[in-house]
Coordinates of C-alpha atoms in Angstrom, one line a residue:
Chain A
M744 CA -80.9 1.5 30.7
A745 CA -77.2 1.6 31.4
L746 CA -77.3 -2.3 32.2
T747 CA -78.8 -2.9 28.9
S748 CA -76.5 -0.8 26.8
R749 CA -73.8 -2.7 28.8
G750 CA -75.1 -6.0 28.2
A751 CA -75.6 -5.2 24.2
A752 CA -71.7 -3.9 24.4
R753 CA -70.9 -7.4 25.5
V754 CA -73.0 -9.5 23.5
V755 CA -72.6 -7.5 20.0
P756 CA -68.9 -8.5 19.4
L757 CA -70.1 -12.1 19.4
A758 CA -72.9 -12.2 17.7
P759 CA -72.0 -12.2 14.3
A760 CA -69.5 -15.3 14.8
V761 CA -72.0 -17.3 16.6
V762 CA -74.9 -16.6 14.0
L763 CA -72.5 -17.4 11.2
L764 CA -71.4 -20.7 13.1
A765 CA -74.8 -21.7 14.2
L766 CA -76.1 -21.3 10.3
F767 CA -73.1 -23.0 8.8
M768 CA -72.0 -25.7 11.1
L769 CA -74.9 -26.3 13.5
G770 CA -77.7 -25.9 11.2
P771 CA -76.2 -28.9 8.6
V772 CA -76.0 -30.6 12.0
V773 CA -79.8 -30.0 13.1
W774 CA -81.0 -30.8 9.8
S775 CA -79.0 -34.1 9.2
F776 CA -80.5 -35.0 12.7
Y777 CA -84.0 -34.5 11.4
G778 CA -82.9 -36.3 8.1
S779 CA -82.1 -39.4 10.1
F780 CA -85.7 -39.9 10.6
T781 CA -86.7 -39.8 6.9
N782 CA -86.3 -41.4 3.9
A783 CA -84.5 -38.4 2.0
S784 CA -82.6 -39.3 -0.7
L785 CA -79.9 -37.5 -3.3
T786 CA -82.3 -38.5 -6.3
G787 CA -85.7 -39.8 -7.0
P788 CA -89.1 -38.4 -5.6
A789 CA -87.6 -38.8 -2.0
A790 CA -85.0 -36.3 -2.8
L791 CA -87.8 -33.3 -3.3
N792 CA -90.5 -34.7 -0.3
P793 CA -88.9 -36.9 2.1
E794 CA -91.4 -38.6 4.2
W795 CA -91.0 -39.1 8.2
I796 CA -90.0 -42.8 8.9
G797 CA -89.4 -42.5 12.4
L798 CA -86.8 -45.0 13.6
D799 CA -86.8 -47.3 10.5
N800 CA -83.4 -45.9 9.7
Y801 CA -81.6 -46.6 13.0
A802 CA -83.4 -50.1 13.0
A803 CA -82.0 -51.2 9.4
L804 CA -78.4 -49.9 11.0
I805 CA -78.9 -52.5 13.7
G806 CA -79.7 -55.0 11.0
D807 CA -76.8 -54.2 8.7
P808 CA -74.2 -56.4 9.3
D809 CA -71.6 -53.5 7.8
F810 CA -72.5 -51.2 10.9
P811 CA -71.4 -52.8 13.9
K812 CA -68.1 -53.9 12.0
S813 CA -67.8 -50.1 11.3
L814 CA -68.7 -49.1 14.9
W815 CA -65.8 -51.4 16.3
L816 CA -63.6 -50.2 13.5
T817 CA -64.2 -46.8 14.4
V818 CA -63.4 -47.3 18.2
V819 CA -60.3 -49.4 17.4
F820 CA -59.1 -46.7 14.9
V821 CA -59.5 -43.7 17.6
F822 CA -58.3 -45.8 20.4
L823 CA -55.1 -46.8 18.7
S824 CA -54.3 -43.8 16.6
A825 CA -55.3 -40.9 18.8
V826 CA -55.6 -42.3 22.7
V827 CA -52.9 -44.4 22.3
G828 CA -50.2 -43.3 19.4
Q829 CA -50.8 -39.8 19.1
N830 CA -50.8 -39.4 22.6
V831 CA -47.8 -41.5 23.9
M832 CA -45.9 -40.5 21.1
G833 CA -46.6 -36.8 21.7
I834 CA -45.7 -36.7 25.3
M835 CA -42.9 -38.8 24.3
L836 CA -41.6 -36.6 22.1
A837 CA -42.1 -33.7 24.2
G838 CA -40.3 -35.2 27.0
L839 CA -37.5 -36.3 24.3
L840 CA -37.3 -32.8 23.2
R841 CA -37.1 -31.3 26.2
S842 CA -33.8 -33.0 27.1
A843 CA -32.4 -32.7 24.0
V844 CA -29.8 -30.2 23.0
K845 CA -31.1 -27.1 21.2
P846 CA -29.9 -27.7 17.6
V847 CA -31.5 -31.5 17.8
R848 CA -34.9 -29.7 19.5
S849 CA -35.4 -27.1 16.7
I850 CA -34.8 -29.5 14.0
A851 CA -36.6 -32.2 15.3
S852 CA -39.6 -30.2 16.1
T853 CA -39.7 -28.3 12.8
V854 CA -39.8 -31.8 11.2
V855 CA -42.8 -33.2 13.1
V856 CA -44.7 -30.1 12.9
A857 CA -44.2 -30.4 8.7
A858 CA -45.7 -33.8 8.7
W859 CA -48.9 -32.1 10.5
V860 CA -49.1 -28.6 8.3
L861 CA -49.2 -30.9 4.7
P862 CA -52.4 -30.9 3.3
E863 CA -54.3 -33.5 4.2
I864 CA -54.9 -35.0 0.6
V865 CA -50.6 -34.7 0.3
A866 CA -50.2 -36.9 3.5
A867 CA -52.8 -39.1 2.2
F868 CA -50.6 -40.0 -0.9
A869 CA -47.6 -40.0 1.0
A870 CA -48.9 -42.7 3.4
Y871 CA -50.3 -44.5 0.1
A872 CA -47.0 -44.5 -1.8
F873 CA -45.3 -45.6 1.5
F874 CA -47.7 -48.5 2.1
H875 CA -48.5 -50.1 -1.0
S876 CA -47.4 -53.0 -2.6
E877 CA -44.4 -51.7 -4.8
G878 CA -44.3 -48.6 -2.3
T879 CA -41.2 -47.4 -0.3
L880 CA -41.6 -49.6 2.5
N881 CA -41.8 -52.7 0.6
T882 CA -38.9 -51.6 -1.6
M883 CA -36.9 -50.7 1.4
L884 CA -37.8 -54.2 2.9
G885 CA -36.7 -56.1 -0.5
G886 CA -33.2 -54.3 0.1
L887 CA -33.2 -56.3 3.2
G888 CA -34.1 -59.4 1.2
I889 CA -37.5 -59.3 2.8
T890 CA -40.8 -59.5 0.6
G891 CA -43.2 -57.6 2.3
P892 CA -46.9 -58.1 2.2
D893 CA -49.3 -55.5 0.4
W894 CA -50.1 -53.8 3.8
L895 CA -53.0 -51.7 2.6
Y896 CA -54.8 -55.3 1.3
S897 CA -53.2 -57.4 4.2
T898 CA -53.7 -55.2 7.3
P899 CA -55.7 -52.2 5.9
M900 CA -56.3 -51.2 9.6
L901 CA -52.8 -51.1 10.7
A902 CA -51.7 -48.9 7.7
V903 CA -54.2 -46.3 8.4
I904 CA -53.7 -46.2 12.2
I905 CA -49.9 -45.8 11.6
A906 CA -50.7 -43.2 8.8
N907 CA -52.5 -41.1 11.2
I908 CA -50.3 -41.5 14.2
W909 CA -47.4 -39.9 11.9
R910 CA -50.1 -37.1 10.5
G911 CA -51.3 -36.2 13.7
T912 CA -48.7 -36.4 16.5
A913 CA -47.4 -32.9 16.0
F914 CA -50.5 -31.5 17.6
S915 CA -50.5 -33.7 20.9
M916 CA -46.5 -33.0 21.2
M917 CA -47.0 -29.1 20.6
V918 CA -49.5 -29.4 23.6
Y919 CA -47.7 -31.7 26.0
S920 CA -44.6 -29.4 25.4
A921 CA -46.1 -26.3 26.6
A922 CA -47.8 -28.7 29.4
L923 CA -44.3 -29.8 30.7
A924 CA -42.7 -26.3 30.7
E925 CA -45.1 -25.3 33.1
V926 CA -44.3 -28.1 35.3
P927 CA -42.6 -26.7 38.2
P928 CA -39.1 -28.4 38.5
E929 CA -39.0 -27.8 42.3
L930 CA -41.8 -30.7 42.3
T931 CA -39.8 -33.3 40.2
E932 CA -36.7 -32.1 42.3
A933 CA -38.4 -32.9 45.4
A934 CA -39.4 -36.5 44.2
Q935 CA -35.9 -37.3 43.1
L936 CA -34.3 -36.5 46.4
D937 CA -37.1 -38.6 48.1
G938 CA -35.8 -41.6 45.5
A939 CA -38.3 -41.7 43.0
N940 CA -36.9 -42.6 39.7
G941 CA -37.7 -41.1 36.3
M942 CA -40.9 -43.6 35.8
Q943 CA -41.9 -43.1 39.3
R944 CA -41.6 -39.1 38.9
L945 CA -43.3 -39.2 35.4
A946 CA -46.5 -41.4 36.9
W947 CA -46.5 -39.7 40.3
V948 CA -45.6 -36.2 39.6
T949 CA -45.6 -35.0 36.1
L950 CA -48.6 -36.8 34.8
P951 CA -51.0 -35.5 37.5
V952 CA -49.9 -32.2 37.2
I953 CA -50.9 -32.0 33.6
R954 CA -53.9 -33.9 33.6
R955 CA -55.9 -30.9 32.5
S956 CA -53.9 -31.0 29.5
I957 CA -54.2 -34.5 28.8
S958 CA -57.8 -34.5 29.1
T959 CA -58.3 -31.9 26.8
N960 CA -55.8 -33.0 24.6
L961 CA -57.5 -36.6 24.8
M962 CA -61.0 -34.8 24.1
L963 CA -59.5 -33.1 21.0
T964 CA -57.3 -35.8 19.2
T965 CA -60.4 -38.0 19.8
L966 CA -62.7 -35.7 17.9
Q967 CA -60.4 -35.2 15.2
T968 CA -59.9 -38.4 14.8
L969 CA -63.2 -39.5 14.9
S970 CA -63.8 -37.3 11.9
V971 CA -60.7 -38.3 9.9
F972 CA -62.0 -39.4 6.5
T973 CA -59.5 -38.4 3.2
L974 CA -56.5 -40.1 4.6
I975 CA -58.5 -43.5 4.7
Y976 CA -60.5 -42.8 1.8
V977 CA -57.5 -42.0 -0.4
M978 CA -55.5 -45.3 1.3
T979 CA -57.9 -47.8 1.2
G980 CA -61.2 -46.5 0.0
G981 CA -62.5 -48.4 3.1
G982 CA -61.3 -51.5 1.8
P983 CA -60.9 -54.3 1.1
G984 CA -64.2 -54.8 1.4
T985 CA -65.3 -52.8 4.2
D986 CA -62.4 -54.0 6.4
S987 CA -61.2 -50.3 7.1
S988 CA -64.9 -48.6 6.8
T989 CA -65.1 -46.5 9.4
L990 CA -68.2 -44.5 10.4
P991 CA -67.2 -41.1 8.2
I992 CA -66.4 -43.7 5.2
L993 CA -69.7 -45.9 5.5
A994 CA -71.6 -42.8 6.1
Y995 CA -70.5 -40.8 3.0
Q996 CA -70.7 -43.7 0.9
E997 CA -74.3 -44.5 2.1
A998 CA -75.1 -40.7 1.2
F999 CA -73.1 -40.0 -1.9
K1000 CA -72.5 -43.5 -3.5
F1001 CA -75.8 -45.0 -2.7
A1002 CA -78.0 -41.6 -2.6
Q1003 CA -79.2 -43.1 0.9
V1004 CA -79.1 -39.5 2.4
G1005 CA -81.7 -40.6 5.5
Y1006 CA -79.5 -43.7 6.2
G1007 CA -76.3 -41.8 6.0
T1008 CA -77.2 -39.0 8.4
A1009 CA -78.3 -41.8 10.9
I1010 CA -74.7 -42.9 10.5
A1011 CA -73.3 -39.6 11.1
T1012 CA -75.7 -39.0 13.9
V1013 CA -74.2 -42.3 15.5
M1014 CA -70.8 -40.8 15.0
I1015 CA -71.7 -37.6 16.9
I1016 CA -73.2 -39.6 19.8
V1017 CA -69.5 -41.9 19.8
G1018 CA -67.5 -38.3 20.1
A1019 CA -69.9 -37.3 23.0
V1020 CA -69.3 -40.6 24.7
F1021 CA -65.5 -40.3 24.5
S1022 CA -65.7 -37.0 25.7
V1023 CA -68.0 -37.4 28.8
I1024 CA -65.2 -40.5 29.8
Y1025 CA -62.6 -38.4 29.7
I1026 CA -64.3 -35.1 31.4
R1027 CA -65.1 -37.8 34.5
A1028 CA -62.3 -39.6 34.4
L1029 CA -59.5 -37.0 34.5
R1030 CA -61.6 -34.1 36.3
P1031 CA -59.7 -31.3 34.9
E1032 CA -62.1 -28.8 36.5
V1033 CA -60.8 -29.7 40.3
D1034 CA -57.2 -28.4 40.7
Chain B
M1045 CA -16.1 -41.5 51.5
S1046 CA -15.0 -44.8 49.8
V1047 CA -18.6 -45.7 49.4
A1048 CA -19.9 -42.9 48.0
T1049 CA -17.4 -42.4 45.2
P1050 CA -18.0 -45.6 43.4
A1051 CA -21.5 -44.8 43.5
V1052 CA -21.1 -41.7 41.5
T1053 CA -19.0 -42.3 38.7
P1054 CA -21.5 -45.3 37.2
R1055 CA -24.6 -42.9 37.8
A1056 CA -22.9 -40.1 35.7
T1057 CA -21.7 -42.6 33.1
N1058 CA -25.4 -43.8 33.0
R1059 CA -26.9 -40.3 32.6
R1060 CA -24.4 -39.8 29.5
F1061 CA -25.5 -42.9 28.2
S1062 CA -28.9 -42.3 28.7
S1063 CA -28.7 -38.9 27.2
G1064 CA -26.8 -40.1 24.4
F1065 CA -29.5 -42.8 23.7
L1066 CA -32.4 -40.5 24.1
T1067 CA -31.1 -38.2 21.4
T1068 CA -30.5 -41.2 19.1
V1069 CA -34.1 -42.0 19.8
T1070 CA -35.1 -38.3 18.9
W1071 CA -33.3 -38.3 15.6
L1072 CA -34.6 -41.5 14.8
L1073 CA -38.3 -40.6 15.2
A1074 CA -37.6 -37.5 13.5
I1075 CA -36.3 -39.0 10.3
G1076 CA -39.1 -41.6 10.3
F1077 CA -41.5 -38.3 10.5
F1078 CA -39.5 -36.9 7.9
F1079 CA -39.1 -39.6 5.6
P1080 CA -42.2 -39.7 3.7
V1081 CA -42.1 -35.8 3.1
A1082 CA -38.5 -36.4 1.7
W1083 CA -39.1 -39.5 -0.4
M1084 CA -42.1 -37.2 -2.0
A1085 CA -39.6 -34.4 -2.8
M1086 CA -36.9 -36.4 -4.1
T1087 CA -39.6 -38.1 -6.4
A1088 CA -40.6 -34.8 -8.3
F1089 CA -37.4 -34.0 -9.3
K1090 CA -37.3 -37.5 -11.3
Q1091 CA -38.6 -38.9 -14.6
E1092 CA -41.9 -41.0 -14.7
N1093 CA -39.9 -44.3 -15.4
Q1094 CA -37.3 -43.3 -12.4
A1095 CA -40.0 -42.8 -10.3
A1096 CA -41.7 -46.1 -11.1
S1097 CA -38.3 -48.2 -11.0
D1098 CA -38.2 -51.2 -8.7
P1099 CA -35.2 -51.1 -6.9
P1100 CA -35.5 -47.2 -6.3
T1101 CA -33.6 -44.9 -8.2
W1102 CA -30.9 -43.1 -5.5
F1103 CA -28.9 -41.4 -8.3
F1104 CA -30.5 -39.5 -11.2
A1105 CA -30.3 -36.2 -12.7
P1106 CA -32.5 -34.0 -11.7
T1107 CA -35.0 -32.7 -13.6
L1108 CA -37.8 -30.0 -13.4
D1109 CA -40.1 -31.3 -16.3
Q1110 CA -42.4 -32.5 -13.7
F1111 CA -42.7 -29.1 -12.5
R1112 CA -42.9 -27.4 -15.8
A1113 CA -45.9 -30.0 -16.8
V1114 CA -47.9 -29.1 -13.7
L1115 CA -47.5 -25.5 -14.1
E1116 CA -48.4 -25.7 -17.7
G1117 CA -51.4 -27.8 -17.4
G1118 CA -53.6 -25.1 -16.7
S1119 CA -53.3 -24.8 -12.9
M1120 CA -53.2 -21.1 -12.6
V1121 CA -57.2 -21.4 -12.5
Y1122 CA -57.0 -24.1 -8.9
V1123 CA -54.2 -21.7 -7.6
G1124 CA -56.4 -18.5 -8.2
N1125 CA -59.2 -20.1 -6.5
S1126 CA -57.3 -21.1 -3.8
V1127 CA -55.6 -17.6 -3.2
I1128 CA -59.3 -16.7 -3.2
A1129 CA -60.6 -19.0 -0.6
T1130 CA -57.9 -18.8 1.8
G1131 CA -57.3 -14.8 1.7
V1132 CA -60.7 -13.7 1.6
S1133 CA -61.9 -16.3 4.3
T1134 CA -59.1 -15.5 6.5
V1135 CA -59.4 -11.7 6.6
L1136 CA -63.3 -12.7 7.4
V1137 CA -62.2 -14.9 10.0
L1138 CA -60.1 -12.0 11.6
L1139 CA -63.0 -9.4 11.3
L1140 CA -65.5 -11.8 13.2
G1141 CA -62.9 -13.5 15.6
V1142 CA -61.2 -10.5 17.0
P1143 CA -64.3 -8.8 18.6
A1144 CA -65.6 -12.2 19.6
A1145 CA -62.3 -13.1 21.3
Y1146 CA -62.3 -9.9 23.0
A1147 CA -65.7 -10.5 24.3
L1148 CA -64.5 -13.5 25.7
S1149 CA -61.6 -12.6 27.3
I1150 CA -61.1 -8.9 28.5
R1151 CA -64.5 -8.1 29.5
P1152 CA -65.7 -11.9 29.7
V1153 CA -69.6 -12.2 29.0
K1154 CA -71.1 -14.3 31.4
K1155 CA -70.9 -17.9 31.0
V1156 CA -68.0 -17.9 28.9
S1157 CA -67.2 -21.1 29.1
D1158 CA -70.4 -22.0 27.5
V1159 CA -69.7 -19.9 24.7
L1160 CA -66.1 -21.1 24.3
F1161 CA -67.5 -24.8 24.0
F1162 CA -70.1 -24.0 21.5
F1163 CA -67.3 -22.5 19.6
I1164 CA -64.9 -25.4 20.1
S1165 CA -67.8 -28.2 19.6
T1166 CA -68.7 -26.8 16.4
K1167 CA -65.1 -27.3 14.9
M1168 CA -65.3 -30.5 16.2
L1169 CA -68.0 -31.8 14.0
P1170 CA -67.3 -34.4 11.7
V1171 CA -67.3 -32.8 8.4
V1172 CA -69.0 -36.0 6.9
A1173 CA -71.9 -35.1 8.9
V1174 CA -72.4 -31.8 7.7
I1175 CA -71.6 -32.1 4.2
V1176 CA -74.7 -34.1 3.3
P1177 CA -77.0 -31.0 4.2
I1178 CA -74.5 -28.3 2.7
Y1179 CA -74.5 -30.0 -0.3
V1180 CA -78.4 -30.4 -0.8
V1181 CA -78.8 -26.7 0.4
A1182 CA -76.1 -25.2 -2.0
G1183 CA -77.6 -27.7 -4.8
Q1184 CA -80.9 -26.0 -4.2
L1185 CA -79.4 -22.6 -3.8
K1186 CA -77.7 -23.4 -7.0
V1187 CA -74.1 -22.4 -5.6
L1188 CA -72.6 -25.7 -5.9
D1189 CA -69.0 -25.0 -8.3
N1190 CA -68.7 -21.3 -6.5
I1191 CA -65.6 -19.9 -5.0
W1192 CA -67.8 -17.6 -2.6
T1193 CA -69.4 -21.2 -1.5
L1194 CA -66.0 -22.2 -0.1
V1195 CA -65.0 -18.6 1.3
V1196 CA -68.1 -18.7 3.8
L1197 CA -67.4 -22.5 4.5
Y1198 CA -64.2 -21.8 5.3
T1199 CA -64.7 -18.8 7.6
A1200 CA -67.5 -20.8 9.4
M1201 CA -64.6 -24.0 9.7
N1202 CA -61.9 -21.8 10.8
L1203 CA -63.5 -19.3 13.0
P1204 CA -63.7 -21.7 16.1
I1205 CA -60.1 -22.3 16.4
A1206 CA -59.5 -18.9 15.4
V1207 CA -61.2 -17.2 18.4
W1208 CA -60.0 -20.1 20.6
M1209 CA -56.3 -19.1 19.9
M1210 CA -56.9 -15.1 19.6
R1211 CA -58.6 -15.5 23.5
S1212 CA -55.6 -17.2 24.8
F1213 CA -53.6 -14.2 23.6
F1214 CA -55.9 -11.8 25.1
I1215 CA -56.1 -12.9 28.3
E1216 CA -52.3 -12.6 28.8
V1217 CA -53.1 -8.9 28.3
P1218 CA -52.7 -7.4 31.9
G1219 CA -55.8 -5.6 33.1
E1220 CA -53.8 -2.6 34.4
V1221 CA -52.8 -1.6 31.0
L1222 CA -56.5 -1.3 29.9
E1223 CA -57.3 0.6 33.2
A1224 CA -54.3 2.9 32.5
A1225 CA -55.9 3.8 29.1
S1226 CA -59.4 4.4 30.4
I1227 CA -58.1 6.5 33.3
D1228 CA -56.2 8.6 30.4
G1229 CA -59.8 9.0 29.0
A1230 CA -59.4 6.8 25.9
G1231 CA -62.4 5.4 24.6
L1232 CA -63.1 1.7 23.6
M1233 CA -61.9 2.2 20.0
R1234 CA -58.9 4.1 21.0
T1235 CA -58.0 1.4 23.4
M1236 CA -58.5 -1.1 21.1
R1237 CA -56.4 0.4 17.8
S1238 CA -53.6 2.2 20.0
V1239 CA -53.0 -0.4 22.9
L1240 CA -54.4 -3.6 22.9
L1241 CA -54.1 -4.6 19.1
P1242 CA -50.4 -3.9 19.1
M1243 CA -49.9 -6.2 22.2
V1244 CA -51.8 -9.3 20.4
A1245 CA -50.2 -8.4 17.0
P1246 CA -48.3 -11.4 16.9
G1247 CA -50.7 -13.5 18.0
I1248 CA -53.1 -12.6 15.5
A1249 CA -50.4 -12.9 13.0
A1250 CA -50.1 -16.7 14.3
T1251 CA -54.1 -17.1 14.1
A1252 CA -54.0 -15.9 10.7
L1253 CA -51.4 -18.0 9.5
I1254 CA -53.2 -21.1 11.0
C1255 CA -56.2 -20.0 9.2
V1256 CA -54.0 -19.6 5.9
I1257 CA -52.9 -23.3 6.5
F1258 CA -56.3 -24.7 7.2
A1259 CA -58.0 -23.0 4.3
W1260 CA -55.2 -23.8 1.9
N1261 CA -55.0 -27.5 2.8
E1262 CA -59.2 -28.0 3.0
F1263 CA -60.0 -30.8 0.6
F1264 CA -63.1 -32.4 1.6
F1265 CA -65.5 -29.2 0.8
A1266 CA -63.4 -28.6 -2.2
L1267 CA -63.9 -31.8 -3.6
N1268 CA -67.5 -32.3 -3.0
L1269 CA -68.5 -28.9 -3.7
T1270 CA -66.8 -27.8 -6.8
A1271 CA -66.3 -29.0 -10.3
S1272 CA -64.3 -27.1 -12.9
Q1273 CA -64.9 -23.5 -11.8
A1274 CA -64.0 -23.3 -8.3
A1275 CA -61.8 -26.3 -7.9
T1276 CA -58.7 -25.4 -5.6
V1277 CA -55.4 -26.8 -5.4
P1278 CA -55.5 -29.8 -3.2
V1279 CA -58.7 -30.8 -5.8
L1280 CA -55.6 -30.4 -8.5
I1281 CA -53.4 -32.8 -7.0
V1282 CA -55.9 -35.6 -7.2
S1283 CA -56.4 -34.7 -10.9
T1284 CA -52.9 -35.3 -11.8
M1285 CA -53.7 -39.1 -11.2
T1286 CA -54.7 -40.3 -14.4
S1287 CA -56.2 -43.6 -14.9
E1288 CA -53.5 -44.9 -17.8
G1289 CA -49.7 -44.4 -17.7
L1290 CA -47.2 -43.3 -15.1
F1291 CA -48.3 -40.2 -12.8
L1292 CA -46.3 -40.7 -9.7
A1293 CA -43.5 -38.0 -10.4
R1294 CA -45.8 -35.3 -11.6
L1295 CA -48.2 -36.1 -8.5
C1296 CA -45.4 -35.6 -6.2
A1297 CA -44.3 -32.4 -8.0
A1298 CA -48.1 -31.1 -7.8
A1299 CA -48.3 -32.2 -4.3
L1300 CA -44.8 -30.5 -3.2
L1301 CA -45.8 -27.3 -5.0
A1302 CA -49.0 -27.3 -3.2
S1303 CA -47.3 -28.0 0.1
L1304 CA -44.8 -25.4 0.0
P1305 CA -46.9 -22.3 1.0
V1306 CA -47.9 -23.9 4.3
I1307 CA -44.6 -25.5 4.8
L1308 CA -43.4 -21.6 4.5
A1309 CA -46.3 -20.5 6.8
G1310 CA -45.4 -23.3 9.3
W1311 CA -41.9 -22.7 9.7
I1312 CA -42.2 -18.8 9.8
A1313 CA -44.8 -19.2 12.5
Q1314 CA -43.9 -22.3 14.5
K1315 CA -43.0 -20.6 17.8
Q1316 CA -46.0 -18.6 17.7
L1317 CA -48.2 -21.3 16.7
V1318 CA -46.9 -23.9 19.2
R1319 CA -47.6 -21.1 22.1
G1320 CA -51.2 -20.4 20.5
L1321 CA -52.4 -23.7 19.8
S1322 CA -51.2 -25.3 23.2
M1323 CA -52.2 -22.2 25.3
G1324 CA -55.7 -22.7 23.8
A1325 CA -55.6 -26.4 24.9
I1326 CA -54.1 -25.7 28.3
K1327 CA -55.8 -22.4 29.6

């Protein structure tokens, strides 16, 4: 009796939160997974009574030339803007800020954090205004006598990758600042006495010590970047053609523009699988649980 | 001795040089990050023809015309919706999240890591994957374009990160403090109210500010689930884009006004925010 009431005391505070999340976040995902095996659509007879069509949506995906391209663009976008861009830039900024004098440190970190707290739609417009053919970047290049290309048309992926690095680096910077502050100074000092230079100290002392933070942060930034929609949609609309249509853009267009809900949810399912694959790789490669 | 002395000097110079170099790099990066925001802020004070000029107008008489136009154009409905969606969802997140974070930290339930993983995994789900079912079900329940739909969704959206952050503050409360309270005969509610909550209050405040920032900024649900009645400020920004004529300066003014609350919140809470978010990630 006492045991059950204690068990209840522990579960009761959690229950409302878990139920709410299950209902409004996991529920839709389960619905979406089920939907990917049907011919559900937004309009027409299939909207009310979708039929089970097995793996037809997935078979159609494999046959659709847009899909492998979109999958590839997504991997490129995640790898370059999150794994490389935000993490390397984040750790670099965190290191720089540690060695900077106090006023520089507080101003610089405030500025980087400001880019991160901006509403997503505002950040997306700011990036659009920066990169479009008569935008700020080309205006400045024009001042130097260089005629810049229409970045969003000729190099859409490069533009959205840089924009996502700009927007997201602050989070990595915050995580790595906290992680670096926890590295015992004796360790790096000892390595320094043993004659290790700056790069060697980073590679053999600092990075191994903070690898748990690296693993967690890689996972968070990857999953975050995998679901980026507004930034790309506002900047390029997934275009020109489908040249910057990552999986979220493709799934959204299929489901809402072309009303193919079943097909769109199949793409969304693939998206969740891609995220899971990335996560497993990080957990295996960096073994955060071993200390 | 004579060998050691010259070896010291270049190294010291080298260090001074590299620290100057690093400071410069830090400044350049900070300026790079700030530039698009500064440009937007400057454009908001221009007239439309100045905003569209090429080469850009650097010197101009600043005007508040664009802000006036934004504020006069019926924008109060959007602001009101944003305030409701942000305020109510943040209160709900705290009401649901504080007990959950408490249960996961001070007297851990079994399999804490599994529960935590469940929380975080829902935060990391791509919104595009959940929007279709939510749209269809909301349509059937006739709650599209209803501000309370956004309130519920924002609560669910912010709950995982709030629990995650608050747990990192709760686990720092020393167990002895709580034992002392219980030895003194304080019950659970009493301990909560007069010992625990005051200690974690700064953390809860930072969490609340994060929730305010995320809810105020949320665009994707608002765009897809609202029309005229329940549209929020981010949707207003999009609607300042017109198909004809110049709109850049007005867009920038709207964007600047929409960003002010979150920039202010981020600035006030920066220290707690950095701590809360990153401790959640490393502990």
